[in-house]
XYZ file of C-alpha atoms in Angstrom:
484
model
C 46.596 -54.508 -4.335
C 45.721 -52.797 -7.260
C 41.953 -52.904 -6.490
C 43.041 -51.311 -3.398
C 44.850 -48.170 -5.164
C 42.501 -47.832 -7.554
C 39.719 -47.200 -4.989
C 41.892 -44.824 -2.705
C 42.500 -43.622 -6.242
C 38.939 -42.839 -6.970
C 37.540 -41.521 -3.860
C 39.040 -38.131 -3.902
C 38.038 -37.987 -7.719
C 34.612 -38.765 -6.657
C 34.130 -36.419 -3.629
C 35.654 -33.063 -6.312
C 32.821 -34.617 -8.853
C 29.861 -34.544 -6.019
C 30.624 -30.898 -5.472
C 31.268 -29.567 -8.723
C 27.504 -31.253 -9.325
C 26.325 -29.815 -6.683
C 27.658 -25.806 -7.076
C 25.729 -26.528 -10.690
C 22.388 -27.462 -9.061
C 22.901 -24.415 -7.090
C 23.668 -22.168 -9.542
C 20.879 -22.955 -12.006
C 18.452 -23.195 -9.256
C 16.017 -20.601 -9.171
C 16.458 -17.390 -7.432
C 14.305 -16.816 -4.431
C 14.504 -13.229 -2.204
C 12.865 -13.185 1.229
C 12.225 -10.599 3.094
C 11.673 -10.397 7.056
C 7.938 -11.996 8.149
C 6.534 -8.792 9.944
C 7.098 -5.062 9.684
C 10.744 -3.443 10.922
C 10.257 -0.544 14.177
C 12.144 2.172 14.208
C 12.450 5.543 16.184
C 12.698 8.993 14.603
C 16.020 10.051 14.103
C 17.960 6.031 14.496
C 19.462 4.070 11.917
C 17.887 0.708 10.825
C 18.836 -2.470 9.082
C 16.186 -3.627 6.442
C 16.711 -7.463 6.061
C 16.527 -9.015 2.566
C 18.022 -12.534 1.999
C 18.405 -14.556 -1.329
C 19.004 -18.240 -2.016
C 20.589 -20.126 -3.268
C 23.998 -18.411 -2.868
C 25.354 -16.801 -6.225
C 28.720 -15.176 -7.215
C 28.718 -11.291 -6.845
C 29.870 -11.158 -10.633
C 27.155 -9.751 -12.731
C 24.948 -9.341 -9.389
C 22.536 -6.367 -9.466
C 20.634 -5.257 -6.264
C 17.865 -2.543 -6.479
C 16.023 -1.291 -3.460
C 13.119 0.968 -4.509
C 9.858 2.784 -3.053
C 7.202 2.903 -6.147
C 9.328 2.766 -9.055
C 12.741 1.501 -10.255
C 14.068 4.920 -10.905
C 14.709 7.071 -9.108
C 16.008 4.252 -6.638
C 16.483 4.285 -2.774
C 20.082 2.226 -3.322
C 21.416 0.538 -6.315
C 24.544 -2.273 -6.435
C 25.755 -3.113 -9.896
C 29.079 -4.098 -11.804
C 30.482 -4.926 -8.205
C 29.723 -0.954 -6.976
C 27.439 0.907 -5.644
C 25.369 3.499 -8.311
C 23.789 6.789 -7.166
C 23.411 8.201 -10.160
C 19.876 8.082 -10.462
C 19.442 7.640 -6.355
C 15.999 9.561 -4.925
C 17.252 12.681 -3.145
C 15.772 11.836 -0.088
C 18.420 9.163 0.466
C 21.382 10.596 -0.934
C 24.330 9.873 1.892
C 21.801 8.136 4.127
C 21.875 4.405 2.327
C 25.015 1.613 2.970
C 24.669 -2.135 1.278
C 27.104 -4.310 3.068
C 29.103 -5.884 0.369
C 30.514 -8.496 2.161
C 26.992 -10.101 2.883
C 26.541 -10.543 -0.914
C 28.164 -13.853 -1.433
C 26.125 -15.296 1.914
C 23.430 -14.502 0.299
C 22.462 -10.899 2.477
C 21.443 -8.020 0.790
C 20.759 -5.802 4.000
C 20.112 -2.371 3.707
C 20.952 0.242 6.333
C 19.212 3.779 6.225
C 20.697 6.181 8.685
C 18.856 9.227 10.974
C 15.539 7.821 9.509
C 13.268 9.800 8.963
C 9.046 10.150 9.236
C 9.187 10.130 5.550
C 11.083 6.827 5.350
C 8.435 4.926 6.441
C 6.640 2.651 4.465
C 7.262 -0.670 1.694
C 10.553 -0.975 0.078
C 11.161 -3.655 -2.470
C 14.324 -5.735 -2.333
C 14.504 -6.616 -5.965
C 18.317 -9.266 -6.961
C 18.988 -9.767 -10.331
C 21.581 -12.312 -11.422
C 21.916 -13.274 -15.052
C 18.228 -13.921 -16.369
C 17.104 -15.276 -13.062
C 15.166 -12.530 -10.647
C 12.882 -11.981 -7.392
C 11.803 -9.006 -5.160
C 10.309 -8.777 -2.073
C 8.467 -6.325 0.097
C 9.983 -5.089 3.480
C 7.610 -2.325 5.217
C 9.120 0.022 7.554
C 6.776 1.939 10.448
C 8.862 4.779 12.023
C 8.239 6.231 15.432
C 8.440 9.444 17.493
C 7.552 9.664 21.394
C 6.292 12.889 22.350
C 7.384 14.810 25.336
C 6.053 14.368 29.181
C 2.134 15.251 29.494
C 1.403 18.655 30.687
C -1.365 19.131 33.215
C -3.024 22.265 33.354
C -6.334 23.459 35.602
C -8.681 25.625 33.237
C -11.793 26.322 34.978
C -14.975 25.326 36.895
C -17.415 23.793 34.916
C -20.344 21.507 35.592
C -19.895 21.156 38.896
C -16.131 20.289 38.711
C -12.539 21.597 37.494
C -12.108 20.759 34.363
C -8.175 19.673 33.638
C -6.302 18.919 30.495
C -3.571 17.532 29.329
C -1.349 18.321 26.367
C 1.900 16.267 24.805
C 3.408 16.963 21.542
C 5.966 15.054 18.962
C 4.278 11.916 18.334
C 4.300 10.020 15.329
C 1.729 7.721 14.762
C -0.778 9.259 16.622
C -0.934 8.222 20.289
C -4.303 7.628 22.205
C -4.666 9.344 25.861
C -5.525 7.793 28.696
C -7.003 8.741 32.125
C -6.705 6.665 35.402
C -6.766 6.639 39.131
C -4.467 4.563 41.051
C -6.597 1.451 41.124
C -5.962 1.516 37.044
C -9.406 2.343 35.681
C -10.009 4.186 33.350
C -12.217 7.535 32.445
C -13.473 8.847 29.312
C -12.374 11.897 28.347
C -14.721 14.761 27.999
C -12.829 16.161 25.110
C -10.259 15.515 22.781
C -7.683 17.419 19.729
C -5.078 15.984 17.666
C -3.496 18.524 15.526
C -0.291 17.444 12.985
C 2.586 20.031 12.638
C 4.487 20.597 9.463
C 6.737 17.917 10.107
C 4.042 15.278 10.392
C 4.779 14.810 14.473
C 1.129 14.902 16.495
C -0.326 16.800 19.129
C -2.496 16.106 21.678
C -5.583 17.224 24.018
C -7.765 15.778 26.008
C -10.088 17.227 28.792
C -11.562 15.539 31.897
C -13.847 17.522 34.531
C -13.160 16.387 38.266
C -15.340 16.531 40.889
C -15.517 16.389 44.537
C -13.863 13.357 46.454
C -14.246 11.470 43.507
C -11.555 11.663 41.098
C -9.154 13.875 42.325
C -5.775 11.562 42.228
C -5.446 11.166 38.775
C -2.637 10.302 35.560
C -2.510 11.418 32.436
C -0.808 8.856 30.007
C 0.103 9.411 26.238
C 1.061 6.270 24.392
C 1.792 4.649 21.070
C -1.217 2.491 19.559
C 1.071 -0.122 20.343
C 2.061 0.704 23.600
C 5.342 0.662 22.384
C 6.221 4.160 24.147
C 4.605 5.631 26.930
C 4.671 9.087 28.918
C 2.578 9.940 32.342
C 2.047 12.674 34.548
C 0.201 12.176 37.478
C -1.834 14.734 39.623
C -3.713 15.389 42.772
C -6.435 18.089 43.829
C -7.607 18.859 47.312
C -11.302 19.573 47.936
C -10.779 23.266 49.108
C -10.595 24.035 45.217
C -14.068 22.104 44.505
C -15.775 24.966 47.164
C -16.027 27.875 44.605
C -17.104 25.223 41.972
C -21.161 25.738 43.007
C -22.223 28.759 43.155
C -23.999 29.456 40.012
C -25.958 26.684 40.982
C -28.839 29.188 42.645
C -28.612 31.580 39.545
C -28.821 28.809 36.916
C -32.273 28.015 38.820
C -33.416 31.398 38.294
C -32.090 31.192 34.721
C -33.705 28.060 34.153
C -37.099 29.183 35.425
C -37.341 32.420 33.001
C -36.008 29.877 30.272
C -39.154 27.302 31.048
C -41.732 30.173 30.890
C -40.196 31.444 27.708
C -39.966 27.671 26.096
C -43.582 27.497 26.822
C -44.628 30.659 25.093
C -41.689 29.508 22.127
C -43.872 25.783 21.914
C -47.111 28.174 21.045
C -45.546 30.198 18.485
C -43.348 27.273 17.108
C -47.078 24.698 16.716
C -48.643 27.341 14.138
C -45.323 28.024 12.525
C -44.901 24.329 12.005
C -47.980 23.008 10.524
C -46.776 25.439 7.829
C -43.093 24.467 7.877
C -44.139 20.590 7.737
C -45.958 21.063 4.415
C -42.937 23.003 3.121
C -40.676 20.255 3.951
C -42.448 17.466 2.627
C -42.317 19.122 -0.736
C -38.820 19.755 -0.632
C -38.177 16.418 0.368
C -40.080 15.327 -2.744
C -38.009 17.002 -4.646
C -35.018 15.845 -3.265
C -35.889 12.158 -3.198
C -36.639 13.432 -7.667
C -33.384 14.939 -7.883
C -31.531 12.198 -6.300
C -32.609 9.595 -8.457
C -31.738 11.471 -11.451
C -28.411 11.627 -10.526
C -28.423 7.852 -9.421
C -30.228 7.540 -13.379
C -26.870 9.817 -14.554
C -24.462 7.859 -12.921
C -25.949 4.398 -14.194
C -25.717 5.829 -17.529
C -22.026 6.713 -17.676
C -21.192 3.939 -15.743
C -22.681 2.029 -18.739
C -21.537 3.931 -21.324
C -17.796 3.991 -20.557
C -17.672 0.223 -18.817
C -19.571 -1.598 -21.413
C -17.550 -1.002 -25.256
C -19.282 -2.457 -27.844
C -17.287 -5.657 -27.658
C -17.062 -8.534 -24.854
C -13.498 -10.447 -25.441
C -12.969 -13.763 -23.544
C -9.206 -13.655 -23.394
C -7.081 -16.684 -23.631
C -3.520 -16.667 -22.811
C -0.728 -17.282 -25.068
C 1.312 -20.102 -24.007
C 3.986 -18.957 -26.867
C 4.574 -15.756 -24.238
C 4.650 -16.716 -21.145
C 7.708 -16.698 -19.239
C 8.918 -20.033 -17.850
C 8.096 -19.403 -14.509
C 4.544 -19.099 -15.162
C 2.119 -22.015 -15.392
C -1.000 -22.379 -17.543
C -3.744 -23.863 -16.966
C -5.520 -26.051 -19.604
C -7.434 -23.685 -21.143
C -5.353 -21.244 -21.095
C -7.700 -18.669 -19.032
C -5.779 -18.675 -15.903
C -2.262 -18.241 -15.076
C -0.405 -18.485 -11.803
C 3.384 -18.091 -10.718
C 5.257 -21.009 -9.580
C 9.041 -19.783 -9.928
C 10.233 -23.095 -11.222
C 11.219 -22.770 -14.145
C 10.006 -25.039 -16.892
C 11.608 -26.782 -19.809
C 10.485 -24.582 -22.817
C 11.692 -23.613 -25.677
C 13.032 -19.653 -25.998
C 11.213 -18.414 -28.602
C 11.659 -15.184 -29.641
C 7.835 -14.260 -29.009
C 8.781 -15.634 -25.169
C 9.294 -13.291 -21.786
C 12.815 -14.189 -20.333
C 13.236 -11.589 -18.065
C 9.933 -10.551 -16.602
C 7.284 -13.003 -15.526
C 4.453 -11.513 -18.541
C 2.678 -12.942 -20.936
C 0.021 -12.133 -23.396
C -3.560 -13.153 -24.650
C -3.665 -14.740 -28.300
C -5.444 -11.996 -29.886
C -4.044 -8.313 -30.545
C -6.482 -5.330 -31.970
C -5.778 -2.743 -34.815
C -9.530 -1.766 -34.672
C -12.553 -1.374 -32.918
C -13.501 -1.611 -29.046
C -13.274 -3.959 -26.143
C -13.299 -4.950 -23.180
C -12.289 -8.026 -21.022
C -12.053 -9.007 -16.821
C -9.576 -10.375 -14.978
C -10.384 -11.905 -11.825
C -7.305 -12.084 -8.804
C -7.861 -15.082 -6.810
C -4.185 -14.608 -4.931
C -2.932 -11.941 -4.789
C 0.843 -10.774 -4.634
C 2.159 -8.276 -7.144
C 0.372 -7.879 -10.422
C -0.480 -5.612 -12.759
C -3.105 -6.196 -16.442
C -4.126 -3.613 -18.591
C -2.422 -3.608 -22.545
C 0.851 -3.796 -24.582
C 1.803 -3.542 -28.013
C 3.006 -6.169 -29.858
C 6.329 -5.116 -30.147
C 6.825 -4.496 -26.029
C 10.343 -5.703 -24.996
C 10.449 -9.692 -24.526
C 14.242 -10.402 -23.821
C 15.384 -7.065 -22.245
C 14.303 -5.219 -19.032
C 11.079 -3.473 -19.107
C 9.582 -0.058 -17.726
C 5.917 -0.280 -17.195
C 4.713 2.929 -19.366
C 3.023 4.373 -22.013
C 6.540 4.821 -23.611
C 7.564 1.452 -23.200
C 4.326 0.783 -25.202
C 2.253 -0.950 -22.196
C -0.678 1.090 -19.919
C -1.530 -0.570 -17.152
C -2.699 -0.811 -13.207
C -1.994 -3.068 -10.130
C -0.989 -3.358 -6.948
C 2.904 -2.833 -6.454
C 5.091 -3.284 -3.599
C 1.529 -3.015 -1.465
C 0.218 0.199 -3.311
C -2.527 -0.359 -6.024
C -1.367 2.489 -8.788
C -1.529 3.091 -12.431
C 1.521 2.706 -14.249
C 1.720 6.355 -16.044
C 4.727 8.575 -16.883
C 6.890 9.937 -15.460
C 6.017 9.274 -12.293
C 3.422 6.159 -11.337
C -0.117 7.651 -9.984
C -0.845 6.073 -6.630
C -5.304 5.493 -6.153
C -4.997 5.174 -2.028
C -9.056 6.337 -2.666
C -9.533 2.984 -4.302
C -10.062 -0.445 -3.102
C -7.264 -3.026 -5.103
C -10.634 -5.162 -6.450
C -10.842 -8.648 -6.784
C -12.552 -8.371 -10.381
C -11.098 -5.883 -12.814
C -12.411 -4.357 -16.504
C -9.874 -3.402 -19.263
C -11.452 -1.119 -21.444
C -9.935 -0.571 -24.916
C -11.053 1.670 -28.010
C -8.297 1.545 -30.204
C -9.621 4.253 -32.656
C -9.556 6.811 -30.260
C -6.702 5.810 -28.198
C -8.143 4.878 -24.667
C -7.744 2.778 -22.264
C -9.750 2.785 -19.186
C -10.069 0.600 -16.236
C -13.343 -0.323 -13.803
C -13.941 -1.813 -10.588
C -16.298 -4.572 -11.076
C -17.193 -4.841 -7.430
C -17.494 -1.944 -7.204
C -18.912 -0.622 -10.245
C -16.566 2.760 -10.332
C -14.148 3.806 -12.955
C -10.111 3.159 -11.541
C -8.691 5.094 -14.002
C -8.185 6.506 -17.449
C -5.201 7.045 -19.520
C -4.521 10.122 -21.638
C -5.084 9.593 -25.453
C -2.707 7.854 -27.445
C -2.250 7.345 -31.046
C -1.512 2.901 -31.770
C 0.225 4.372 -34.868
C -1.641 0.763 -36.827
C 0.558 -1.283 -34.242
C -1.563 -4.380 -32.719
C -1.891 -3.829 -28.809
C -2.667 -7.444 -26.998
C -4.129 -7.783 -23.322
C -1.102 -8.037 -21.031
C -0.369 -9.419 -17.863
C 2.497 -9.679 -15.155
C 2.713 -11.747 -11.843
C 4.422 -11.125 -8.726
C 5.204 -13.397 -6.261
C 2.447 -16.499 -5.120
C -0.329 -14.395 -7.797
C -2.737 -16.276 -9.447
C -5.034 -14.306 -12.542
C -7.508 -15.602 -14.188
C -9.903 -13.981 -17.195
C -13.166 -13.647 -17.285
C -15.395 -15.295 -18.363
């Protein structure tokens, strides 16, 4: 009997234990934020819902949710202290943005933009912060505009035919223009404009020449490069209107005649003109096959000059830095982000908030340089901090914040400069990338080592005598390693 009570006794005791356990595991897991798999459609002028889910589920207390373009601030929508902030919200978006709150303790962190714009389109960062524990992830957004109804118009004879075109306006991306017959082939066009208004909505022209009983039941069709949206107009020409297309056939003969005889005398005058033109032009050519290596000679030389400091450094990382999430390997040359958190001490040296870290050795003198190779590649940024950067506390990547830096962010490769980040669309995110560093005269440059180009310089800055150590931070699945 009283084995009997003690066990209905027990049970209930148990179960509240097993769940208590289990809301712990939960709440010291790591936070993870997904975003949607592929790219979110919109049309011009619609609202849209840009998905962003975290896990595992977390309180709203002390929650903060930042969706952002380039930069943190200005922001596209900010939740924090249970409210929404605009204080600091990009103008662009001001009245357009709504969080729904009561997603936040399911884990949802949906955004809704409303009347989108052309402008809107593009990556957006879904960044949730809860306690120490952070993640982002990248939503893109491709807006659309269809056009209006192709307009046929007949312009004139030509070759032999009417020549017809059609024009459609208020595209966005640029559509592609087809022409077809009934059967559903296809014919090139003969011609084609695309012109973008003000606005950023495209234009378009195309031109086909017709000719007798051959194409004259025709469609014009304007359509997305997806073939999300399309427009056609359709036409038809009898062959009365192809009789007045051939008459300057008998005068272009005559034309053509006088133009042989005077070709022939041209060929005459043009064979003695050209012996003396050919000897002309081989000299020039001489000259500019001379000039061009010079300039190939100049360009080696500054390449070398500003890529190659005095000093080669072979960075290794400092395990003392690194944040938890990140794992290094044995030798401490690569690192790569795992976002599981391991069991290390917190030092006060040690990143807590952002997934850094930093090589061993600082500089208070002299010039360097070192390479970082990307092998995968989410977010991440290198370049140089000093030594007394922010470890515990949120960071701004910027001169001001003491680091100066490049990388590829929320899917743009940019330099991390002040006050606004400078976006290098010109330039290839490399695989292999040079950090420059002359601490004397305050610069520090960065070089495409596939490439052999300069990325980008920052303006000079005085280290005041404070060490500055290669710096490093990792984005989601990104794996760096230095070189050599």
């Amino acid at each position: 009997m009283l084995s009997g009570f003690h066990l209905r006794c027990s049970l209930p005791a148990f179960i509240i234990y097993g769940l208590v356990l289990q809301v712990h595991k939960l709440q010291s897991a790591p936070l993870t934020v997904m975003g949607p798999p592929g790219p979110i459609t919109v049309a011009m002028g619609k609202d849209v819902v840009l998905p962003c889910r975290f896990s595992p589920e977390r309180s709203t207390q002390d929650m903060e949710v930042i969706w952002f373009r380039e930069q943190f601030s200005p922001f596209v929508h900010r939740y924090k202290d249970g409210q929404d902030q605009f204080g600091e919200q990009m103008h662009q978006y001001q009245g357009r943005t709504e969080l729904w709150k009561d997603g936040l303790a399911k884990g949802s962190v949906d955004l809704t933009i409303l009347h989108v714009q052309l402008s809107d389109g593009g990556n957006y960062t879904c960044f949730v912060r809860h306690d120490s524990s952070y993640d982002e992830a990248v939503v893109e957004l491709k807006v659309t505009a269809t056009g209006s109804a192709p307009l046929i118009t007949l312009e004139r004879y030509q070759d032999g035919g009417i020549r017809v075109a059609c024009h459609s306006a208020g595209w966005y991306p640029q559509p592609q223009v087809l022409w077809q017959d009934p059967h559903g082939r296809h014919f090139p066009s003969l011609s084609k404009k695309v012109t973008q208004d003000a606005s950023g909505l495209f234009a378009v022209e195309s031109s086909i020449i017709l000719t007798r009983g051959v194409n004259e039941k025709l469609s014009c069709s304007v359509q997305h490069a997806l073939r999300s949206q399309e427009r056609t107009s359709a036409f038809y020409i009898s062959d009365p209107f192809f009789q007045n297309a051939h008459p300057w056939m008998i005068a272009l003969g005559v034309v053509l005649a006088a133009v042989v005889a005077l070709l022939i005398i041209a060929a005459y005058l043009l064979k003695i003109k050209g012996t003396h033109e050919k000897k002309i032009a081989t000299h020039e050519a001489a000259l500019r096959d001379r000039d061009a290596e010079i300039e190939k000679q100049a360009e080696e030389l500054a390449w070398r000059r500003y890529a190659a400091p005095i000093k080669e450094v072979k960075v290794v990382l400092d395990s003392d830095t690194a944040h938890s999430a990140l794992v290094l390997s044995g030798d401490c040359k690569s690192v790569r982000r795992e976002d599981m958190w391991q069991n290390v001490l917190d030092i006060p040296e040690r990143f807590s908030l952002w997934r850094c870290v930093l090589g061993c050795d600082g500089f208070t003198s002299g010039r360097y340089y070192w390479e970082v190779e990307v092998v995968d590649a989410g977010g991440w940024t290198v370049g140089v901090s000093r030594e007394d950067v922010k470890r515990k506390d949120d960071i701004e990547f910027k001169p001001e914040a003491g680091i100066w830096a490049v990388g590829q962010w929320a899917g743009q490769f940019q330099a991390f400069t002040s006050p606004n980040r400078t976006l290098l669309p010109e330039i290839q995110a490399p695989k292999r990338i040079r950090v420059s560093l002359d601490y004397g005269e305050g610069r520090v440059a960065f070089f495409s080592v596939d490439e052999e180009i300069p990325i980008f310089t920052f303006p000079l800055v005085s280290f005041e005598g404070v060490k500055v150590y290669p710096w490093f931070w990792l984005g989601p699945g990104t794996w760096l390693k230095t070189w050599p």
